[in-house]
Amino acid sequence: MKTVLVFKTSVSNNGKVQGLAPFLNRLINTNGRWNFDLEDCDNILRVETESPDVIAIASLLQKQGFLCEELH
């Protein structure tokens, strides 16, 4: 069963999304999907996966210099 995780981020443009894509693709398995909603004021990252790992996702973005906080 897939879980949808939603994060508030500081990723602000498509160039930054493209820079993160290889890291997110490695972290989110082939059955998962991720996308950013940069039109949203919180620059939302949505992750749909069968193996959710909130800490790993947040850490990945933080190591790349972005704020990342799960929304509940």
Coordinates of N, CA and C in Angstrom, one line a residue:
M1 N 0.8 -1.2 0.0 CA 0.0 0.0 0.0 C 0.9 1.2 0.0
K2 N 0.5 2.2 -0.8 CA 1.3 3.4 -0.9 C 0.9 4.4 0.1
T3 N 1.9 5.2 0.6 CA 1.7 6.3 1.5 C 2.1 7.6 0.8
V4 N 1.3 8.6 1.1 CA 1.6 9.9 0.5 C 2.2 10.8 1.7
L5 N 3.4 11.3 1.5 CA 4.0 12.2 2.4 C 4.0 13.6 1.8
V6 N 3.8 14.6 2.6 CA 3.8 16.0 2.2 C 4.7 16.8 3.0
F7 N 5.6 17.5 2.3 CA 6.6 18.3 3.0 C 6.6 19.8 2.5
K8 N 6.8 20.7 3.5 CA 7.0 22.1 3.2 C 8.5 22.2 2.9
T9 N 8.9 22.9 1.8 CA 10.3 23.0 1.5 C 10.7 24.5 1.1
S10 N 12.0 24.7 1.0 CA 12.5 26.0 0.5 C 13.0 25.9 -1.0
V11 N 12.6 24.8 -1.7 CA 13.0 24.6 -3.1 C 12.1 25.5 -3.9
S12 N 12.7 26.5 -4.6 CA 11.9 27.6 -5.1 C 11.8 27.6 -6.7
N13 N 12.6 26.8 -7.4 CA 12.4 26.9 -8.8 C 12.8 25.5 -9.5
N14 N 12.5 25.4 -10.8 CA 12.6 24.1 -11.5 C 14.1 23.7 -11.6
G15 N 15.0 24.7 -11.6 CA 16.4 24.3 -11.7 C 16.9 23.6 -10.5
K16 N 16.4 24.0 -9.3 CA 16.7 23.4 -8.0 C 16.0 22.0 -8.0
V17 N 14.8 21.9 -8.5 CA 14.2 20.6 -8.6 C 15.0 19.6 -9.4
Q18 N 15.5 20.1 -10.6 CA 16.3 19.2 -11.5 C 17.6 18.8 -10.8
G19 N 18.1 19.7 -10.0 CA 19.3 19.3 -9.2 C 19.1 18.2 -8.2
L20 N 17.9 18.2 -7.6 CA 17.5 17.2 -6.6 C 17.0 15.9 -7.2
A21 N 16.6 16.0 -8.4 CA 16.0 14.8 -9.1 C 16.8 13.5 -9.0
P22 N 18.1 13.5 -9.3 CA 18.9 12.3 -9.1 C 18.9 11.7 -7.7
F23 N 18.9 12.6 -6.7 CA 18.9 12.1 -5.3 C 17.6 11.5 -4.9
L24 N 16.5 12.2 -5.3 CA 15.1 11.8 -5.0 C 14.8 10.5 -5.7
N25 N 15.3 10.4 -7.0 CA 15.0 9.2 -7.8 C 15.7 7.9 -7.1
R26 N 16.9 8.1 -6.6 CA 17.6 7.0 -5.9 C 16.9 6.7 -4.6
L27 N 16.4 7.7 -3.9 CA 15.8 7.4 -2.6 C 14.4 6.8 -2.7
I28 N 13.6 7.3 -3.7 CA 12.3 6.8 -3.9 C 12.3 5.6 -4.9
N29 N 11.9 4.5 -4.4 CA 12.0 3.3 -5.3 C 11.2 3.4 -6.6
T30 N 11.4 2.4 -7.4 CA 10.7 2.5 -8.7 C 9.2 2.5 -8.7
N31 N 8.6 2.0 -7.5 CA 7.2 2.0 -7.4 C 6.7 3.3 -6.8
G32 N 7.6 4.2 -6.5 CA 7.2 5.5 -5.9 C 7.2 6.7 -6.9
R33 N 6.6 7.8 -6.5 CA 6.6 9.0 -7.3 C 6.8 10.2 -6.4
W34 N 7.4 11.2 -6.9 CA 7.5 12.5 -6.2 C 7.3 13.6 -7.1
N35 N 6.8 14.8 -6.6 CA 6.7 16.0 -7.4 C 6.7 17.2 -6.4
F36 N 7.1 18.3 -7.0 CA 7.0 19.6 -6.3 C 5.9 20.4 -6.8
D37 N 5.2 21.2 -5.9 CA 4.2 22.2 -6.3 C 4.8 23.5 -5.9
L38 N 5.5 24.1 -6.9 CA 6.2 25.4 -6.7 C 5.2 26.6 -6.7
E39 N 4.0 26.3 -7.1 CA 2.9 27.4 -7.1 C 2.4 27.6 -5.7
D40 N 2.5 26.6 -4.9 CA 2.1 26.6 -3.5 C 3.1 27.5 -2.7
C41 N 2.6 28.3 -1.8 CA 3.4 29.2 -1.0 C 4.4 28.4 -0.1
D42 N 4.2 27.1 0.1 CA 5.1 26.3 0.9 C 6.0 25.4 0.1
N43 N 6.0 25.6 -1.3 CA 6.8 24.9 -2.2 C 6.8 23.4 -1.8
I44 N 5.6 22.8 -1.9 CA 5.3 21.5 -1.4 C 6.0 20.4 -2.2
L45 N 6.6 19.4 -1.5 CA 7.1 18.2 -2.1 C 6.1 17.1 -1.6
R46 N 5.6 16.4 -2.6 CA 4.7 15.2 -2.4 C 5.4 14.0 -2.8
V47 N 5.4 13.0 -1.9 CA 6.1 11.7 -2.2 C 5.1 10.6 -2.0
E48 N 4.9 9.8 -3.0 CA 4.0 8.6 -2.9 C 4.9 7.4 -3.0
T49 N 4.9 6.6 -2.0 CA 5.8 5.4 -1.9 C 5.3 4.3 -1.0
E50 N 5.8 3.1 -1.3 CA 5.4 2.0 -0.4 C 6.3 1.9 0.8
S51 N 7.4 2.5 0.8 CA 8.3 2.5 1.9 C 8.7 3.9 2.4
P52 N 7.7 4.5 3.1 CA 8.0 5.9 3.5 C 9.1 6.0 4.5
D53 N 10.0 7.0 4.3 CA 11.0 7.3 5.2 C 11.2 8.8 5.4
V54 N 10.4 9.4 6.2 CA 10.3 10.8 6.4 C 11.7 11.4 6.7
I55 N 12.4 10.7 7.6 CA 13.7 11.2 8.1 C 14.7 11.2 6.9
A56 N 14.7 10.2 6.1 CA 15.6 10.1 5.0 C 15.3 11.2 3.9
I57 N 14.1 11.5 3.7 CA 13.7 12.5 2.7 C 14.1 13.9 3.2
A58 N 13.7 14.2 4.4 CA 14.0 15.5 5.0 C 15.6 15.7 5.1
S59 N 16.3 14.6 5.5 CA 17.7 14.7 5.5 C 18.4 15.0 4.2
L60 N 17.9 14.3 3.2 CA 18.4 14.5 1.8 C 18.3 15.9 1.4
L61 N 17.1 16.5 1.6 CA 17.0 17.9 1.2 C 17.8 18.8 2.0
Q62 N 17.9 18.6 3.3 CA 18.7 19.4 4.2 C 20.2 19.3 3.9
K63 N 20.7 18.2 3.5 CA 22.1 18.0 3.1 C 22.4 18.8 1.8
Q64 N 21.3 19.0 1.0 CA 21.5 19.8 -0.2 C 21.3 21.3 0.0
G65 N 21.0 21.7 1.3 CA 20.9 23.1 1.6 C 19.5 23.6 1.6
F66 N 18.5 22.8 1.7 CA 17.1 23.2 1.6 C 16.4 22.9 3.0
L67 N 15.5 23.8 3.3 CA 14.6 23.5 4.4 C 13.6 22.4 4.0
C68 N 13.2 21.5 4.9 CA 12.3 20.5 4.6 C 11.6 20.0 5.8
E69 N 10.3 20.2 5.9 CA 9.5 19.8 7.1 C 8.3 19.1 6.7
E70 N 8.0 17.9 7.3 CA 6.8 17.2 7.0 C 5.6 18.0 7.5
L71 N 4.5 18.0 6.7 CA 3.3 18.6 7.1 C 2.3 17.4 7.4
H72 N 1.5 17.6 8.5 CA 0.6 16.6 8.9 C -0.8 17.0 8.6

